[in-house]
GROMACS .gro file of C-alpha atoms in nm:
model
  336
    1MET     CA    1   0.768  16.601 -22.789
    2TYR     CA    2   0.659  16.513 -23.143
    3HIS     CA    3   0.889  16.766 -23.303
    4LYS     CA    4   1.186  16.652 -23.094
    5TRP     CA    5   1.119  16.296 -23.220
    6LEU     CA    6   1.090  16.432 -23.576
    7ASP     CA    7   1.427  16.615 -23.547
    8ASN     CA    8   1.591  16.295 -23.411
    9TRP     CA    9   1.443  16.092 -23.697
   10ASP     CA   10   1.587  16.336 -23.950
   11GLU     CA   11   1.926  16.333 -23.783
   12GLN     CA   12   1.932  15.954 -23.786
   13ARG     CA   13   1.861  15.952 -24.158
   14ALA     CA   14   2.142  16.200 -24.211
   15GLN     CA   15   2.385  15.990 -24.007
   16ARG     CA   16   2.303  15.682 -24.215
   17GLY     CA   17   2.379  15.886 -24.530
   18ASP     CA   18   2.711  15.995 -24.385
   19GLU     CA   19   2.829  15.633 -24.352
   20VAL     CA   20   2.902  15.605 -24.728
   21LYS     CA   21   3.032  15.958 -24.786
   22LYS     CA   22   3.397  16.049 -24.779
   23THR     CA   23   3.607  16.359 -24.824
   24ALA     CA   24   3.782  16.396 -25.158
   25GLU     CA   25   4.032  16.609 -25.338
   26PHE     CA   26   3.932  16.959 -25.452
   27GLU     CA   27   3.948  16.985 -25.832
   28LEU     CA   28   3.863  17.254 -26.087
   29ASP     CA   29   3.819  17.040 -26.398
   30ALA     CA   30   3.717  17.349 -26.594
   31LYS     CA   31   3.736  17.179 -26.934
   32VAL     CA   32   3.470  16.931 -26.816
   33ALA     CA   33   3.239  17.211 -26.709
   34PHE     CA   34   3.308  17.439 -27.006
   35PRO     CA   35   3.417  17.238 -27.311
   36ARG     CA   36   3.578  17.540 -27.481
   37ALA     CA   37   3.763  17.647 -27.165
   38GLY     CA   38   4.108  17.545 -27.279
   39GLU     CA   39   4.375  17.492 -27.016
   40THR     CA   40   4.211  17.691 -26.735
   41SER     CA   41   4.416  17.637 -26.422
   42SER     CA   42   4.307  17.916 -26.185
   43LEU     CA   43   3.993  17.946 -25.975
   44ALA     CA   44   3.957  18.306 -26.093
   45ASP     CA   45   3.944  18.194 -26.457
   46PHE     CA   46   3.685  17.927 -26.362
   47CYS     CA   47   3.468  18.189 -26.200
   48GLU     CA   48   3.497  18.413 -26.504
   49LEU     CA   49   3.380  18.130 -26.728
   50ALA     CA   50   3.094  18.063 -26.491
   51GLY     CA   51   2.991  18.427 -26.506
   52GLU     CA   52   2.990  18.411 -26.885
   53ALA     CA   53   2.775  18.095 -26.868
   54VAL     CA   54   2.521  18.272 -26.649
   55ASP     CA   55   2.491  18.544 -26.916
   56ASP     CA   56   2.482  18.289 -27.197
   57SER     CA   57   2.116  18.213 -27.271
   58THR     CA   58   2.222  17.899 -27.460
   59PHE     CA   59   2.433  17.733 -27.183
   60PHE     CA   60   2.152  17.490 -27.101
   61ASP     CA   61   2.036  17.447 -27.461
   62ASP     CA   62   2.082  17.130 -27.661
   63PRO     CA   63   2.282  17.226 -27.976
   64SER     CA   64   2.095  16.958 -28.168
   65SER     CA   65   1.717  16.956 -28.211
   66SER     CA   66   1.714  16.584 -28.298
   67ILE     CA   67   1.503  16.353 -28.084
   68SER     CA   68   1.634  16.032 -28.242
   69GLY     CA   69   1.770  15.736 -28.046
   70PHE     CA   70   1.468  15.687 -27.813
   71GLU     CA   71   1.365  15.331 -27.726
   72ILE     CA   72   1.040  15.239 -27.557
   73PHE     CA   73   0.974  14.897 -27.397
   74ASN     CA   74   0.778  14.752 -27.107
   75GLY     CA   75   0.711  15.086 -26.934
   76TRP     CA   76   1.065  15.221 -26.987
   77ILE     CA   77   1.224  15.483 -27.207
   78LYS     CA   78   1.598  15.496 -27.273
   79PHE     CA   79   1.798  15.731 -27.489
   80PRO     CA   80   2.154  15.852 -27.523
   81SER     CA   81   2.263  16.162 -27.327
   82ARG     CA   82   2.389  16.459 -27.521
   83ILE     CA   83   2.686  16.478 -27.283
   84SER     CA   84   2.940  16.201 -27.299
   85THR     CA   85   3.129  16.120 -26.975
   86GLU     CA   86   3.402  15.871 -26.883
   87ILE     CA   87   3.138  15.652 -26.711
   88GLU     CA   88   2.967  15.458 -26.994
   89GLU     CA   89   2.667  15.368 -26.785
   90ASN     CA   90   2.595  15.732 -26.719
   91ASN     CA   91   2.574  15.816 -27.090
   92LEU     CA   92   2.247  15.624 -27.139
   93VAL     CA   93   1.941  15.788 -26.985
   94TRP     CA   94   1.662  15.569 -26.839
   95ALA     CA   95   1.312  15.680 -26.745
   96LYS     CA   96   1.029  15.478 -26.580
   97VAL     CA   97   0.689  15.546 -26.735
   98THR     CA   98   0.359  15.495 -26.556
   99GLU     CA   99   0.094  15.539 -26.819
  100SER     CA  100  -0.240  15.709 -26.753
  101GLY     CA  101  -0.415  15.619 -27.076
  102SER     CA  102  -0.421  15.981 -27.176
  103PHE     CA  103  -0.194  16.214 -27.373
  104ASP     CA  104  -0.336  16.523 -27.206
  105HIS     CA  105  -0.064  16.570 -26.942
  106ALA     CA  106   0.278  16.425 -26.852
  107LEU     CA  107   0.469  16.485 -26.528
  108VAL     CA  108   0.848  16.446 -26.541
  109VAL     CA  109   0.995  16.368 -26.196
  110PHE     CA  110   1.353  16.454 -26.089
  111HIS     CA  111   1.442  16.258 -25.774
  112HIS     CA  112   1.659  16.361 -25.477
  113TRP     CA  113   2.034  16.304 -25.439
  114ASN     CA  114   2.129  15.940 -25.369
  115ALA     CA  115   1.775  15.819 -25.428
  116SER     CA  116   1.766  15.438 -25.396
  117LYS     CA  117   1.424  15.383 -25.556
  118ARG     CA  118   1.170  15.559 -25.767
  119ASN     CA  119   0.851  15.698 -25.622
  120ARG     CA  120   0.586  15.439 -25.691
  121GLN     CA  121   0.326  15.620 -25.481
  122ILE     CA  122   0.347  15.943 -25.678
  123ALA     CA  123   0.341  15.754 -26.006
  124SER     CA  124   0.040  15.544 -25.905
  125PHE     CA  125  -0.154  15.835 -25.765
  126PHE     CA  126  -0.128  16.066 -26.063
  127SER     CA  127  -0.148  15.807 -26.334
  128LYS     CA  128  -0.490  15.705 -26.194
  129ARG     CA  129  -0.595  16.072 -26.232
  130GLY     CA  130  -0.508  16.108 -26.597
  131ILE     CA  131  -0.148  16.222 -26.570
  132THR     CA  132   0.127  16.009 -26.713
  133VAL     CA  133   0.431  16.005 -26.477
  134VAL     CA  134   0.786  15.978 -26.622
  135GLU     CA  135   1.060  15.929 -26.358
  136ILE     CA  136   1.395  16.012 -26.510
  137ALA     CA  137   1.728  15.881 -26.367
  138MET     CA  138   1.950  16.178 -26.304
  139PRO     CA  139   2.326  16.138 -26.379
  140TYR     CA  140   2.504  15.873 -26.171
  141HIS     CA  141   2.179  15.731 -26.022
  142PHE     CA  142   1.988  15.404 -26.066
  143GLU     CA  143   2.076  15.242 -26.404
  144ARG     CA  144   2.331  15.520 -26.462
  145SER     CA  145   2.531  15.452 -26.141
  146ARG     CA  146   2.910  15.447 -26.154
  147PRO     CA  147   3.029  15.089 -26.113
  148GLY     CA  148   3.172  15.030 -25.765
  149SER     CA  149   3.029  15.350 -25.618
  150ASN     CA  150   2.818  15.336 -25.305
  151HIS     CA  151   2.643  15.671 -25.358
  152ALA     CA  152   2.609  15.928 -25.639
  153ASP     CA  153   2.930  16.115 -25.556
  154TYR     CA  154   2.992  16.229 -25.913
  155ILE     CA  155   2.685  16.451 -25.951
  156LEU     CA  156   2.770  16.664 -25.647
  157SER     CA  157   3.120  16.680 -25.508
  158SER     CA  158   3.425  16.897 -25.444
  159ASN     CA  159   3.510  16.863 -25.818
  160LEU     CA  160   3.371  17.195 -25.939
  161GLY     CA  161   3.381  17.117 -26.303
  162ARG     CA  162   3.233  16.768 -26.283
  163THR     CA  163   2.947  16.893 -26.063
  164MET     CA  164   2.878  17.160 -26.323
  165GLN     CA  165   2.891  16.902 -26.605
  166SER     CA  166   2.664  16.663 -26.417
  167MET     CA  167   2.400  16.921 -26.339
  168ARG     CA  168   2.407  17.056 -26.695
  169GLN     CA  169   2.377  16.698 -26.819
  170ALA     CA  170   2.072  16.648 -26.599
  171VAL     CA  171   1.906  16.959 -26.744
  172LEU     CA  172   1.986  16.866 -27.106
  173ASP     CA  173   1.858  16.511 -27.047
  174GLY     CA  174   1.537  16.646 -26.898
  175ARG     CA  175   1.480  16.892 -27.178
  176ARG     CA  176   1.547  16.621 -27.439
  177LEU     CA  177   1.298  16.389 -27.271
  178ILE     CA  178   1.036  16.668 -27.265
  179GLY     CA  179   1.093  16.740 -27.636
  180TRP     CA  180   1.035  16.376 -27.712
  181LEU     CA  181   0.714  16.368 -27.501
  182LYS     CA  182   0.584  16.669 -27.692
  183SER     CA  183   0.670  16.500 -28.022
  184GLU     CA  184   0.470  16.197 -27.907
  185GLY     CA  185   0.163  16.413 -27.872
  186TYR     CA  186   0.150  16.499 -27.496
  187GLY     CA  187  -0.039  16.826 -27.445
  188ASP     CA  188   0.091  16.961 -27.117
  189VAL     CA  189   0.426  16.871 -26.963
  190SER     CA  190   0.500  16.961 -26.598
  191VAL     CA  191   0.805  16.898 -26.383
  192LEU     CA  192   0.851  16.794 -26.017
  193GLY     CA  193   1.186  16.811 -25.847
  194MET     CA  194   1.283  16.697 -25.498
  195SER     CA  195   1.579  16.840 -25.309
  196LEU     CA  196   1.874  16.825 -25.553
  197GLY     CA  197   1.617  16.737 -25.817
  198SER     CA  198   1.442  17.063 -25.749
  199TRP     CA  199   1.752  17.250 -25.877
  200VAL     CA  200   1.737  17.040 -26.196
  201ALA     CA  201   1.359  17.083 -26.236
  202GLY     CA  202   1.392  17.457 -26.170
  203LEU     CA  203   1.667  17.497 -26.433
  204VAL     CA  204   1.461  17.292 -26.680
  205ALA     CA  205   1.151  17.502 -26.615
  206ALA     CA  206   1.355  17.821 -26.653
  207HIS     CA  207   1.502  17.723 -26.988
  208GLU     CA  208   1.230  17.499 -27.140
  209PRO     CA  209   0.934  17.711 -27.263
  210SER     CA  210   0.711  17.408 -27.312
  211VAL     CA  211   0.703  17.348 -26.933
  212LYS     CA  212   0.399  17.526 -26.798
  213LYS     CA  213   0.391  17.394 -26.441
  214ALA     CA  214   0.682  17.326 -26.200
  215SER     CA  215   0.672  17.197 -25.842
  216LEU     CA  216   0.990  17.229 -25.633
  217PHE     CA  217   1.010  17.033 -25.309
  218LEU     CA  218   1.280  17.135 -25.054
  219THR     CA  219   1.442  17.391 -25.282
  220ALA     CA  220   1.646  17.706 -25.261
  221GLY     CA  221   1.836  17.935 -25.497
  222SER     CA  222   2.210  17.892 -25.435
  223LEU     CA  223   2.342  17.536 -25.473
  224ALA     CA  224   2.670  17.662 -25.326
  225ASP     CA  225   2.499  17.774 -25.009
  226MET     CA  226   2.310  17.447 -24.979
  227VAL     CA  227   2.633  17.247 -25.008
  228TRP     CA  228   2.815  17.479 -24.762
  229THR     CA  229   2.546  17.487 -24.492
  230GLY     CA  230   2.355  17.160 -24.539
  231ARG     CA  231   2.367  16.857 -24.311
  232ALA     CA  232   2.391  16.607 -24.596
  233THR     CA  233   2.691  16.774 -24.764
  234GLN     CA  234   2.932  16.819 -24.474
  235LYS     CA  235   3.193  16.597 -24.637
  236ILE     CA  236   3.186  16.805 -24.950
  237ARG     CA  237   3.231  17.124 -24.748
  238GLN     CA  238   3.519  16.968 -24.561
  239SER     CA  239   3.681  16.891 -24.900
  240LEU     CA  240   3.617  17.239 -25.039
  241GLU     CA  241   3.700  17.458 -24.735
  242PRO     CA  242   4.079  17.440 -24.748
  243GLU     CA  243   4.074  17.563 -25.109
  244ILE     CA  244   3.777  17.792 -25.156
  245ASP     CA  245   3.544  18.019 -24.955
  246LEU     CA  246   3.166  18.040 -24.988
  247PRO     CA  247   3.152  18.370 -25.194
  248THR     CA  248   3.392  18.219 -25.446
  249LEU     CA  249   3.197  17.895 -25.457
  250ARG     CA  250   2.881  18.097 -25.528
  251SER     CA  251   3.061  18.250 -25.827
  252ALA     CA  252   3.196  17.919 -25.951
  253TRP     CA  253   2.855  17.753 -25.937
  254GLY     CA  254   2.666  18.064 -26.050
  255PRO     CA  255   2.509  17.883 -26.351
  256LEU     CA  256   2.346  17.638 -26.104
  257ASN     CA  257   2.192  17.911 -25.885
  258LEU     CA  258   1.819  17.935 -25.950
  259GLU     CA  259   1.823  18.298 -25.826
  260ASN     CA  260   2.004  18.386 -26.146
  261TYR     CA  261   1.702  18.276 -26.346
  262VAL     CA  262   1.411  18.425 -26.146
  263ASP     CA  263   1.301  18.635 -26.440
  264ARG     CA  264   1.264  18.321 -26.651
  265LEU     CA  265   1.083  18.141 -26.372
  266ALA     CA  266   0.854  18.436 -26.329
  267ARG     CA  267   0.735  18.430 -26.691
  268PRO     CA  268   0.355  18.470 -26.713
  269ASP     CA  269   0.283  18.125 -26.858
  270LEU     CA  270   0.469  17.929 -26.586
  271ASP     CA  271   0.272  17.816 -26.281
  272LEU     CA  272   0.498  17.757 -25.976
  273HIS     CA  273   0.458  17.554 -25.656
  274ALA     CA  274   0.716  17.518 -25.380
  275VAL     CA  275   0.733  17.312 -25.061
  276LEU     CA  276   0.968  17.415 -24.782
  277ALA     CA  277   1.035  17.243 -24.447
  278LYS     CA  278   1.068  17.471 -24.147
  279ARG     CA  279   1.295  17.224 -23.960
  280ASP     CA  280   1.509  17.139 -24.263
  281THR     CA  281   1.884  17.095 -24.186
  282VAL     CA  282   1.975  16.999 -24.541
  283VAL     CA  283   1.827  17.290 -24.735
  284LEU     CA  284   1.810  17.549 -24.464
  285PRO     CA  285   1.509  17.785 -24.449
  286ASN     CA  286   1.740  18.086 -24.443
  287ILE     CA  287   1.857  18.000 -24.798
  288SER     CA  288   1.517  17.894 -24.925
  289LYS     CA  289   1.329  18.209 -24.824
  290PRO     CA  290   1.553  18.457 -25.012
  291PHE     CA  291   1.489  18.255 -25.328
  292ILE     CA  292   1.111  18.275 -25.277
  293ASP     CA  293   1.143  18.649 -25.205
  294LYS     CA  294   1.333  18.700 -25.530
  295LEU     CA  295   1.067  18.510 -25.720
  296LEU     CA  296   0.801  18.736 -25.574
  297GLU     CA  297   1.005  19.049 -25.655
  298ALA     CA  298   1.036  18.928 -26.016
  299GLY     CA  299   0.655  18.902 -26.041
  300ALA     CA  300   0.610  18.528 -25.988
  301LYS     CA  301   0.309  18.410 -25.784
  302PRO     CA  302   0.421  18.069 -25.653
  303SER     CA  303   0.179  17.867 -25.437
  304LEU     CA  304   0.387  17.796 -25.124
  305SER     CA  305   0.359  17.524 -24.851
  306GLU     CA  306   0.582  17.570 -24.545
  307LEU     CA  307   0.553  17.254 -24.334
  308ASN     CA  308   0.675  17.209 -23.982
  309CYS     CA  309   0.898  16.910 -24.055
  310GLY     CA  310   1.249  16.829 -24.157
  311HIS     CA  311   1.410  16.739 -24.489
  312TYR     CA  312   1.367  16.363 -24.464
  313SER     CA  313   1.053  16.370 -24.250
  314LEU     CA  314   0.868  16.541 -24.531
  315ALA     CA  315   0.817  16.184 -24.653
  316LEU     CA  316   0.608  16.108 -24.339
  317PRO     CA  317   0.235  16.170 -24.295
  318PRO     CA  318   0.078  16.416 -24.257
  319HIS     CA  319   0.345  16.629 -24.418
  320ILE     CA  320   0.373  16.432 -24.742
  321LEU     CA  321  -0.003  16.434 -24.777
  322VAL     CA  322  -0.014  16.812 -24.750
  323ALA     CA  323   0.269  16.845 -25.000
  324GLY     CA  324   0.101  16.602 -25.232
  325TRP     CA  325  -0.229  16.787 -25.215
  326GLY     CA  326  -0.055  17.107 -25.314
  327LEU     CA  327   0.106  16.932 -25.610
  328LYS     CA  328  -0.234  16.790 -25.713
  329ARG     CA  329  -0.391  17.139 -25.707
  330LEU     CA  330  -0.107  17.271 -25.920
  331LEU     CA  331  -0.143  16.996 -26.186
  332LYS     CA  332  -0.520  17.024 -26.194
  333ARG     CA  333  -0.534  17.405 -26.216
  334PRO     CA  334  -0.621  17.545 -26.561
  335ARG     CA  335  -0.319  17.683 -26.741
  336LEU     CA  336  -0.223  18.043 -26.677
   0.00000   0.00000   0.00000
């Protein structure tokens, strides 16, 4: 009875999210994804460029090492993004800081898709335990929202190139923030990502050697598979399906697939934690488990929590308490 209620609760949340989502035109926008792409007009060319990006170890690197332009005021940090988009608001990155009074450890939090508020409970809990919490706004969310939009449709959509650009922007913003935190004297920097934010946190952890601990809530490897099979992204699939099949979408979004970076995530000095939901209809267990298996095959030793709840109901007790306890153990463990 309880699990039936839980499933209904999750479905109601999904239906409320559907109310603001619409189908849209399929677009390549290769030049947006790959600035040196030229006039790429075919899906095959886009996939070839994506394959080159997967093999390019610098694709998620910031070409500039400068950490100038940061402003700090009243518990906020803001700084210009390295990627400039047509939405002016999106080009300025905001992060909420909950100080701990210590420079020993900072936790950078990447929220879920269409988040409407930051996570005060996480910030309060860990700041009281000596960990400064920095909650970054991902592209097209919070202070970076596109004027007139009713959800963050530009970060994840049927526009292949803009989705690539937005996710790459999120990674570069996260890495730049981490570089600034290190320059300010923070000893350890960890990352936490939730749902779509787990892809960003995973990509950051894979490419940023100063990250020593990463916690991924409701994660998987292939972003393409999540969009194709997930309950929350049905409108995007409906927009994609007349123009592209799933294997091709996997190729097109290859640079966003965490499975392509398992060797980086399995490096000896990175401590991993993952939370999966057995009843998840947004990030299905059958796409999460292959990612965990690939991590194990690569030599990673992630601490794993598999909870008998859904995607949205992870936020309910006792599930969120179990997930939070696992995160606490990760952050308090001595470094590898």
